[in-house]
Amino acid sequence: MERIIASIITIGDELLIGQVIDTNSAFISQELNKIGVWVKRRVAVGDSKEEIVRALDEESRDTNIIIMTGGLGPTADDITKPVLADYFGGKLVMNEEVRKHLVYLFEEVFRRPIIERNLKQAEVPDVCTVLPNARGTAPGMWFEKAGKVFVSLPGVPHEMKGLITTEVLPRLQRRFEMPFIGHRTLLTAGVGESFLAEAIQHWEEKLPAHLKLAYLPNYGMVRLRITGWSTSKAQLEQELDTEFATLKKLVQEWLVIDEDATLPMALSKLLRSKNKTMSTAESCTGGYLAHLITAIPGASNIYKGSIISYDNEVKISQLQVSPVILQKVGAVSEEVVLEMAAGVLAKLNTDYAVAVSGIMGPDGGSPEKPVGTVWVAVGNKQKLVTQKFQFRFDRDRNIEMTATQALNLLRKFIVENA
Amino acid sequence: MERIIASIITIGDELLIGQVIDTNSAFISQELNKIGVWVKRRVAVGDSKEEIVRALDEESRDTNIIIMTGGLGPTADDITKPVLADYFGGKLVMNEEVRKHLVYLFEEVFRRPIIERNLKQAEVPDVCTVLPNARGTAPGMWFEKAGKVFVSLPGVPHEMKGLITTEVLPRLQRRFEMPFIGHRTLLTAGVGESFLAEAIQHWEEKLPAHLKLAYLPNYGMVRLRITGWSTSKAQLEQELDTEFATLKKLVQEWLVIDEDATLPMALSKLLRSKNKTMSTAESCTGGYLAHLITAIPGASNIYKGSIISYDNEVKISQLQVSPVILQKVGAVSEEVVLEMAAGVLAKLNTDYAVAVSGIMGPDGGSPEKPVGTVWVAVGNKQKLVTQKFQFRFDRDRNIEMTATQALNLLRKFIVENA
C-alpha cells in the first residue's frame, strides 16, 4: 500500500509579521496522522498571488493532498478564492446553498443586515466541491487536479476544525486507500523525558518497525504515544494492546492516566469515579486552576467553586487566614497555604481542596523567596499535605507549571488516601 | 534601497505530527520586522537530509536571509549540523570555546557528569561563525554563501530568543542596509471585520503604497495594524501618526485601546490610571475571567480576587444569592447575576465587579435557555448594569466569548461612569 503524503499551506500576512501563532497546522497534522496520512511539509505564505501559486506548485510536487487555510475572509487582503479559481481553471460563481446559509447566519444568528461584501463570500470557483461551513461564513472548497486533492479552508480555528472533522477527513478516507492506524496513549508526571527514555529503552528498541513511539513533553508532564499502521486491523489492535500493557508496567511509577487525556481530565475522572467534589483556593494562579477544571464538560458534578484570594485582605476575610501568620511568615508560606486549604474546605464544603500561593514574576521576588517560589497544599478535612516548588521561568510558564504540579499533587493525594 | 527579505525554516519531525505548536517562527518574524526585514515565507520540514537541503535551496532562491531553528540537540534524530557542514562545503571540527562552555554548564549549572554525546555539541562546521549560546548547550551558527546569510539556531524557545536578540539582530543590522519600519496598532470590540472594513474603506483605499493595513480578528474583537516602511524615519513616523489619528476617529465608536494591547491589558491600564480595584463573581466562566486579569504582570494593584460559585450552594453561601430567586428564575438569569455582582462587591470590597452566569455546553441547555445563553452584570456599589448574550459555539469558545464580552462591558461601564 502506497503511503499517502500531505503538505499544509497557511495563507496570511499576519503569519509572516508574527502577529498570530499558527495553531491550525498542528491540529491538521494531528488529525491527518490519525487517519494514516503523513504530513511532509508545512509552509506559510503571505496574501500574494505569486506566493500562493508558487506554494501550490511546490507543495503538490511530491504529495497527494494539499490542505490550505486562511485568506477566505470578506476583506480586500483575502485573495485566496480568485487565485484558486484561476489556478484550477474556473471562474467565481454564486453558490445558492452558501448564499442561503449566509442569509440565515446574518438574519437569525448575527442579527445584522447582510451587505454586498458578505454576500460575495457565497461566490466559489465553479470547479470545486463546496464543503459547507456550519460554524461560519466562508465555505471550504475541494479541488482535484492530476490525481491530487487540494482543500481550502477558512483560517478561523473553530471553523477550520469543524470542516476538518465533518467534511475533510471522511472524504479523504473515501478518496484514498489508507492503512489502518491505531494509537495508544498514556500520560506521565514527575519524570523527565530523558530519564523516561532510559527507563524504557530496551522495550522501545524491540518495537516492530510499524509501531512507533512518540514522546510528547509539556509543562513537567510527558505523554507517550504508540502509533501503529497495518493492513490488518485485528492484528494491529492486538499488537498495540500487548505493547501498551508492557509500557504501562514500565512507567507505572509515574503513570497519571492510561488514555489520551490531560491532567485535569484525569483528575475529573478520578473524582467522578469516587463521587467526590473539590474546590480551590488560589492566590498566584489567579483562577487558572479553576479554569482548567471547569473547561471540562460536566465539571459541575465534581467542582463546587473557588475563592481566589489575590489580595491578602481576601485571604483573611474569606479564607480565615490568620493576619498574625501572614504578617510573620508572608503569604508565600506553608502555614498560609495550609490555612487557605482548610478555609476553602470549610467554606465551600467539598471533599477535597487544593490551595496555592507563590511569586509568578516578573516582580515580587526577594533573596529568600525568588520569583518562582510556590507553596501548594492539598487534602481533605482529615489530612493536608504540602509541597514547595521552585520554578525559574517567566510568568506565563510559572502559572502553567504551578497549576500542573498542584493538580497532580491533589490527584496523588486522592489515589493514596482513598 | 533594496528590500531585505528573509525566510524561516523550522526543522523537526515533532512539527509535522502536530506534537508541538511552532511559536519560534512568530517570535523571529516579529523581531526581524522590527529591524526592517520582511519575512516572505516560513517552512517546516522533518529531520531528513533531503528535506533540509530542499528547503535551503528553495528558501534561498529569492531571499537575503535564511533563519533555521531546531535539529541541533544531542539525540540521534538531530541531523542539522552534518547536513549544514556538507551543504556549505566544510567539515565538523571541535570548537574550543563551545567545549569550555559545555564543561562549565555540566560542572557548574546542571551538576551532572558530561558524556560523549554532550561533548559532540561542541563540534561545528569549520565554515561557520559560532554564535555563543549563553542559555544552553547548542551554539548558533552563521554561514554566508553567494551574498546570502544563513543562520542556524537551537529550537528551544528561550535559547533561540537569547541568540536572536544578542547575536543575530545586531549582526544583521551591520551586514545589511535596512529601511525604517513602523507600526501603529489599535483594538476594537463589538463590530465585525466586514462592517469595520466598510467603515474605513475610503480611508484605506487612499493609503500610500508603503503603508499597509492588517485586520486581526479574534473572539469578537478586531485589531487593526498599520505597517509602514521608508528610508526616512522622521517622515515615516509623521505619516503613521497622521494616518493613525484619522483611523482612530473613524473607529472611535468601537475603540478599546489605541496601542498593541489585549482587552485585559486595556482594562488593567484603565483601572490603574484611576487607582481603582475590581473583583469577579464567576459561574460559567469558572475562573477564566480571573485568569485573564491575573496573567498580566502587576495585577495585584487592581485585582483583589474572585468568588467562583460553580455550584448554586456556593452562590447562596458565599455571594448571598437568594435561594428563593434561584428556585424561581434559575441560576442563568438577570436577577442572579445582579445578586452575584452585589455580593462580591460587598464581600471583597472592591470599586468595581463583574458577574457572569451562563450555559457553556455541551449539556445543560433547555428550549428557554439554550447552550450559549449568558447573563453578565457589571458595575459598582452605586449602580449595576446587565446584558444578556446568546452565543452558539462550543464550550471553549463560549467561555472565551463570555470572558471577552464581560470584560468589555465592565470597561465600557468604567469609561461611561467615571
mmCIF file of C-alpha atoms in Angstrom, chain A residues 10 13-23 25-27 29-30 33 38-47 50-51 54-55 58-59 61-62 73-78 105-106 109-110 112-113 115 117-118 134-136 156 158 194 212 214-217 223 225 280 282-300 303-311 313-314 317-318 347-349 361-363 392 394-396 399, chain B residues 10 13-23 25-27 29-30 33 38-46 50-51 54-55 58-59 61-62 112 117 158 161 183 185 191-195 197-198 201 204 212-216 223 225 227 260 280 282-301 303-314 317-318 347-349 361-363 390 392-397 399:
data_model
loop_
_atom_site.group_PDB
_atom_site.id
_atom_site.type_symbol
_atom_site.label_atom_id
_atom_site.label_comp_id
_atom_site.label_asym_id
_atom_site.label_seq_id
_atom_site.Cartn_x
_atom_site.Cartn_y
_atom_site.Cartn_z
ATOM 1 C CA THR A 10 -1.222 28.517 5.657
ATOM 2 C CA ASP A 13 0.384 38.244 6.037
ATOM 3 C CA GLU A 14 -0.415 38.054 9.768
ATOM 4 C CA LEU A 15 1.603 34.812 9.922
ATOM 5 C CA LEU A 16 4.650 36.493 8.421
ATOM 6 C CA ILE A 17 4.679 39.519 10.681
ATOM 7 C CA GLY A 18 4.420 37.240 13.711
ATOM 8 C CA GLN A 19 1.071 38.653 14.767
ATOM 9 C CA VAL A 20 -0.565 35.286 15.202
ATOM 10 C CA ILE A 21 0.826 31.924 16.176
ATOM 11 C CA ASP A 22 -0.175 29.187 13.771
ATOM 12 C CA THR A 23 -2.066 26.565 15.765
ATOM 13 C CA SER A 25 -1.119 23.387 11.258
ATOM 14 C CA ALA A 26 -0.574 21.378 14.428
ATOM 15 C CA PHE A 27 -4.268 20.440 14.624
ATOM 16 C CA SER A 29 -1.204 17.430 11.253
ATOM 17 C CA GLN A 30 -2.567 15.516 14.235
ATOM 18 C CA ASN A 33 -1.856 11.438 11.208
ATOM 19 C CA TRP A 38 1.908 11.597 6.657
ATOM 20 C CA VAL A 39 2.497 15.383 6.656
ATOM 21 C CA LYS A 40 5.760 16.113 4.880
ATOM 22 C CA ARG A 41 5.984 19.898 4.941
ATOM 23 C CA ARG A 42 4.206 22.964 6.248
ATOM 24 C CA VAL A 43 4.522 26.323 4.522
ATOM 25 C CA ALA A 44 3.246 29.772 5.475
ATOM 26 C CA VAL A 45 2.937 32.416 2.753
ATOM 27 C CA GLY A 46 1.527 35.945 2.549
ATOM 28 C CA ASP A 47 -1.627 37.211 0.849
ATOM 29 C CA GLU A 50 2.568 34.915 -6.785
ATOM 30 C CA GLU A 51 3.396 33.331 -3.434
ATOM 31 C CA ARG A 54 4.381 29.116 -6.003
ATOM 32 C CA ALA A 55 3.340 27.246 -2.861
ATOM 33 C CA GLU A 58 5.921 23.312 -4.962
ATOM 34 C CA GLU A 59 3.794 21.618 -2.319
ATOM 35 C CA ARG A 61 5.109 18.195 -6.481
ATOM 36 C CA ASP A 62 5.524 15.038 -4.413
ATOM 37 C CA GLY A 73 -12.354 36.468 4.705
ATOM 38 C CA PRO A 74 -14.526 39.264 3.341
ATOM 39 C CA THR A 75 -11.783 41.938 3.326
ATOM 40 C CA ALA A 76 -9.608 43.221 0.491
ATOM 41 C CA ASP A 77 -6.475 41.359 1.583
ATOM 42 C CA ASP A 78 -8.192 37.973 1.325
ATOM 43 C CA LEU A 105 -26.492 33.498 9.665
ATOM 44 C CA PHE A 106 -26.983 37.240 9.323
ATOM 45 C CA VAL A 109 -27.755 34.433 14.329
ATOM 46 C CA PHE A 110 -25.784 37.687 13.973
ATOM 47 C CA ARG A 112 -27.171 42.268 11.450
ATOM 48 C CA PRO A 113 -28.031 43.472 7.930
ATOM 49 C CA ILE A 115 -24.046 43.660 2.988
ATOM 50 C CA ARG A 117 -19.235 42.303 0.825
ATOM 51 C CA ASN A 118 -20.630 39.444 2.913
ATOM 52 C CA ALA A 134 -21.813 25.203 9.637
ATOM 53 C CA ARG A 135 -19.798 27.377 12.025
ATOM 54 C CA GLY A 136 -19.124 30.411 9.869
ATOM 55 C CA VAL A 156 -10.603 30.751 11.908
ATOM 56 C CA HIS A 158 -13.002 26.549 15.222
ATOM 57 C CA SER A 194 15.491 11.593 29.007
ATOM 58 C CA LYS A 212 6.451 3.977 16.599
ATOM 59 C CA ALA A 214 6.477 9.463 20.357
ATOM 60 C CA TYR A 215 7.466 11.477 23.442
ATOM 61 C CA LEU A 216 5.197 14.489 23.985
ATOM 62 C CA PRO A 217 6.575 16.615 26.831
ATOM 63 C CA ARG A 223 2.719 11.884 27.139
ATOM 64 C CA ARG A 225 2.046 7.617 22.275
ATOM 65 C CA THR A 280 -9.663 25.519 45.005
ATOM 66 C CA GLU A 282 -5.890 30.297 44.645
ATOM 67 C CA SER A 283 -3.565 33.177 45.060
ATOM 68 C CA CYS A 284 -0.756 33.265 42.467
ATOM 69 C CA THR A 285 -2.562 31.153 39.843
ATOM 70 C CA GLY A 286 -5.446 33.651 39.966
ATOM 71 C CA GLY A 287 -8.221 31.363 38.751
ATOM 72 C CA TYR A 288 -6.202 29.277 36.331
ATOM 73 C CA LEU A 289 -6.641 26.057 38.339
ATOM 74 C CA ALA A 290 -10.377 26.636 38.455
ATOM 75 C CA HIS A 291 -10.397 27.345 34.729
ATOM 76 C CA LEU A 292 -8.559 24.113 33.885
ATOM 77 C CA ILE A 293 -11.105 22.065 35.820
ATOM 78 C CA THR A 294 -14.205 23.921 34.614
ATOM 79 C CA ALA A 295 -13.120 23.861 30.974
ATOM 80 C CA ILE A 296 -14.010 20.158 31.003
ATOM 81 C CA PRO A 297 -17.656 19.365 30.160
ATOM 82 C CA GLY A 298 -19.636 18.176 33.162
ATOM 83 C CA ALA A 299 -17.364 19.917 35.694
ATOM 84 C CA SER A 300 -20.351 20.800 37.861
ATOM 85 C CA TYR A 303 -16.278 21.049 41.161
ATOM 86 C CA LYS A 304 -18.069 23.428 43.529
ATOM 87 C CA GLY A 305 -16.035 26.610 43.250
ATOM 88 C CA SER A 306 -13.048 28.635 44.301
ATOM 89 C CA ILE A 307 -12.077 31.514 46.480
ATOM 90 C CA ILE A 308 -9.434 33.466 44.639
ATOM 91 C CA SER A 309 -7.624 35.498 47.243
ATOM 92 C CA TYR A 310 -5.226 37.516 45.146
ATOM 93 C CA ASP A 311 -5.181 40.156 47.856
ATOM 94 C CA GLU A 313 -7.267 41.069 52.693
ATOM 95 C CA VAL A 314 -9.345 38.419 50.896
ATOM 96 C CA SER A 317 -11.781 37.835 55.271
ATOM 97 C CA GLN A 318 -12.829 34.899 53.047
ATOM 98 C CA LYS A 347 -16.411 27.381 53.367
ATOM 99 C CA LEU A 348 -17.345 25.506 50.209
ATOM 100 C CA ASN A 349 -17.912 22.181 51.962
ATOM 101 C CA GLY A 361 7.104 37.308 38.462
ATOM 102 C CA PRO A 362 8.458 39.300 36.859
ATOM 103 C CA ASP A 363 8.346 41.415 40.074
ATOM 104 C CA ARG A 392 12.602 29.531 37.172
ATOM 105 C CA ASP A 394 8.603 33.565 33.018
ATOM 106 C CA ARG A 395 5.185 34.491 34.435
ATOM 107 C CA ASP A 396 3.095 32.503 31.941
ATOM 108 C CA ILE A 399 1.437 29.875 36.247
ATOM 109 C CA THR B 10 11.922 25.141 11.258
ATOM 110 C CA ASP B 13 9.530 15.701 12.933
ATOM 111 C CA GLU B 14 7.632 16.888 16.020
ATOM 112 C CA LEU B 15 6.345 19.841 13.962
ATOM 113 C CA LEU B 16 4.902 17.546 11.304
ATOM 114 C CA ILE B 17 2.980 15.216 13.593
ATOM 115 C CA GLY B 18 1.398 18.190 15.357
ATOM 116 C CA GLN B 19 3.149 17.434 18.626
ATOM 117 C CA VAL B 20 4.353 20.978 19.204
ATOM 118 C CA ILE B 21 2.981 24.306 18.136
ATOM 119 C CA ASP B 22 5.607 26.430 16.419
ATOM 120 C CA THR B 23 5.931 29.635 18.420
ATOM 121 C CA SER B 25 8.561 31.469 13.834
ATOM 122 C CA ALA B 26 6.211 34.130 15.187
ATOM 123 C CA PHE B 27 8.884 35.489 17.529
ATOM 124 C CA SER B 29 9.136 37.210 12.355
ATOM 125 C CA GLN B 30 8.299 39.938 14.862
ATOM 126 C CA ASN B 33 10.118 43.038 11.183
ATOM 127 C CA TRP B 38 10.399 41.346 5.547
ATOM 128 C CA VAL B 39 9.664 37.648 6.161
ATOM 129 C CA LYS B 40 8.398 36.157 2.930
ATOM 130 C CA ARG B 41 7.849 32.506 3.785
ATOM 131 C CA ARG B 42 8.027 30.074 6.673
ATOM 132 C CA VAL B 43 8.617 26.374 6.112
ATOM 133 C CA ALA B 44 8.599 23.422 8.495
ATOM 134 C CA VAL B 45 10.398 20.219 7.462
ATOM 135 C CA GLY B 46 11.243 16.930 9.142
ATOM 136 C CA GLU B 50 16.830 15.505 1.645
ATOM 137 C CA GLU B 51 14.113 17.766 3.040
ATOM 138 C CA ARG B 54 15.490 21.094 -0.499
ATOM 139 C CA ALA B 55 14.344 23.793 1.940
ATOM 140 C CA GLU B 58 14.185 26.784 -2.265
ATOM 141 C CA GLU B 59 14.147 29.287 0.581
ATOM 142 C CA ARG B 61 16.262 31.408 -4.096
ATOM 143 C CA ASP B 62 14.860 34.926 -3.742
ATOM 144 C CA ARG B 112 25.805 16.207 36.065
ATOM 145 C CA ARG B 117 27.071 12.597 23.411
ATOM 146 C CA HIS B 158 14.355 30.720 25.302
ATOM 147 C CA LYS B 161 15.305 34.118 21.741
ATOM 148 C CA HIS B 183 3.710 50.151 13.305
ATOM 149 C CA THR B 185 -1.996 49.246 16.334
ATOM 150 C CA VAL B 191 -18.005 45.314 15.466
ATOM 151 C CA GLY B 192 -17.471 42.680 12.770
ATOM 152 C CA GLU B 193 -14.471 42.649 10.447
ATOM 153 C CA SER B 194 -16.505 43.311 7.318
ATOM 154 C CA PHE B 195 -18.555 46.115 8.866
ATOM 155 C CA ALA B 197 -13.805 47.335 6.592
ATOM 156 C CA GLU B 198 -16.833 49.123 5.160
ATOM 157 C CA GLN B 201 -12.852 51.681 3.115
ATOM 158 C CA GLU B 204 -7.872 52.546 3.429
ATOM 159 C CA LYS B 212 -0.336 48.685 4.762
ATOM 160 C CA LEU B 213 -3.357 47.897 6.933
ATOM 161 C CA ALA B 214 -3.927 44.472 8.523
ATOM 162 C CA TYR B 215 -7.189 43.199 10.096
ATOM 163 C CA LEU B 216 -6.593 40.814 13.005
ATOM 164 C CA ARG B 223 -7.161 44.580 15.949
ATOM 165 C CA ARG B 225 -2.437 47.477 12.422
ATOM 166 C CA THR B 227 2.732 48.980 8.998
ATOM 167 C CA ASP B 260 -0.928 46.964 20.716
ATOM 168 C CA THR B 280 -15.155 38.888 39.780
ATOM 169 C CA GLU B 282 -17.962 33.744 38.147
ATOM 170 C CA SER B 283 -20.172 30.818 37.494
ATOM 171 C CA CYS B 284 -19.962 29.542 33.909
ATOM 172 C CA THR B 285 -16.520 31.010 33.137
ATOM 173 C CA GLY B 286 -15.171 29.118 36.166
ATOM 174 C CA GLY B 287 -12.138 31.307 36.884
ATOM 175 C CA TYR B 288 -11.248 32.234 33.314
ATOM 176 C CA LEU B 289 -12.052 35.941 33.811
ATOM 177 C CA ALA B 290 -9.852 35.974 36.908
ATOM 178 C CA HIS B 291 -7.090 34.193 35.000
ATOM 179 C CA LEU B 292 -7.141 36.692 32.124
ATOM 180 C CA ILE B 293 -6.703 39.583 34.540
ATOM 181 C CA THR B 294 -4.098 37.930 36.776
ATOM 182 C CA ALA B 295 -1.987 36.733 33.844
ATOM 183 C CA ILE B 296 -0.914 40.373 33.417
ATOM 184 C CA PRO B 297 2.140 41.392 35.479
ATOM 185 C CA GLY B 298 1.264 43.724 38.344
ATOM 186 C CA ALA B 299 -2.355 42.504 38.566
ATOM 187 C CA SER B 300 -2.271 42.772 42.361
ATOM 188 C CA ASN B 301 -2.583 46.567 42.075
ATOM 189 C CA TYR B 303 -7.394 42.904 41.228
ATOM 190 C CA LYS B 304 -8.417 41.635 44.664
ATOM 191 C CA GLY B 305 -9.943 38.264 43.912
ATOM 192 C CA SER B 306 -12.937 36.238 42.892
ATOM 193 C CA ILE B 307 -15.629 34.045 44.261
ATOM 194 C CA ILE B 308 -16.194 31.263 41.813
ATOM 195 C CA SER B 309 -19.603 29.882 42.542
ATOM 196 C CA TYR B 310 -19.827 27.000 40.140
ATOM 197 C CA ASP B 311 -22.316 25.321 42.438
ATOM 198 C CA ASN B 312 -25.558 27.079 43.446
ATOM 199 C CA GLU B 313 -24.819 26.220 47.084
ATOM 200 C CA VAL B 314 -21.753 28.487 46.827
ATOM 201 C CA SER B 317 -23.468 30.724 50.991
ATOM 202 C CA GLN B 318 -20.666 32.958 49.648
ATOM 203 C CA LYS B 347 -17.560 40.671 50.245
ATOM 204 C CA LEU B 348 -14.269 41.612 48.575
ATOM 205 C CA ASN B 349 -14.768 45.355 48.990
ATOM 206 C CA GLY B 361 -22.439 23.351 26.862
ATOM 207 C CA PRO B 362 -22.377 20.799 25.533
ATOM 208 C CA ASP B 363 -25.056 19.803 28.088
ATOM 209 C CA GLN B 390 -26.622 34.323 23.154
ATOM 210 C CA ARG B 392 -23.735 29.452 19.634
ATOM 211 C CA PHE B 393 -20.306 27.920 19.794
ATOM 212 C CA ASP B 394 -18.634 25.007 21.516
ATOM 213 C CA ARG B 395 -17.713 25.078 25.212
ATOM 214 C CA ASP B 396 -14.193 26.522 24.786
ATOM 215 C CA ARG B 397 -15.340 29.322 22.533
ATOM 216 C CA ILE B 399 -16.089 30.541 27.682
#
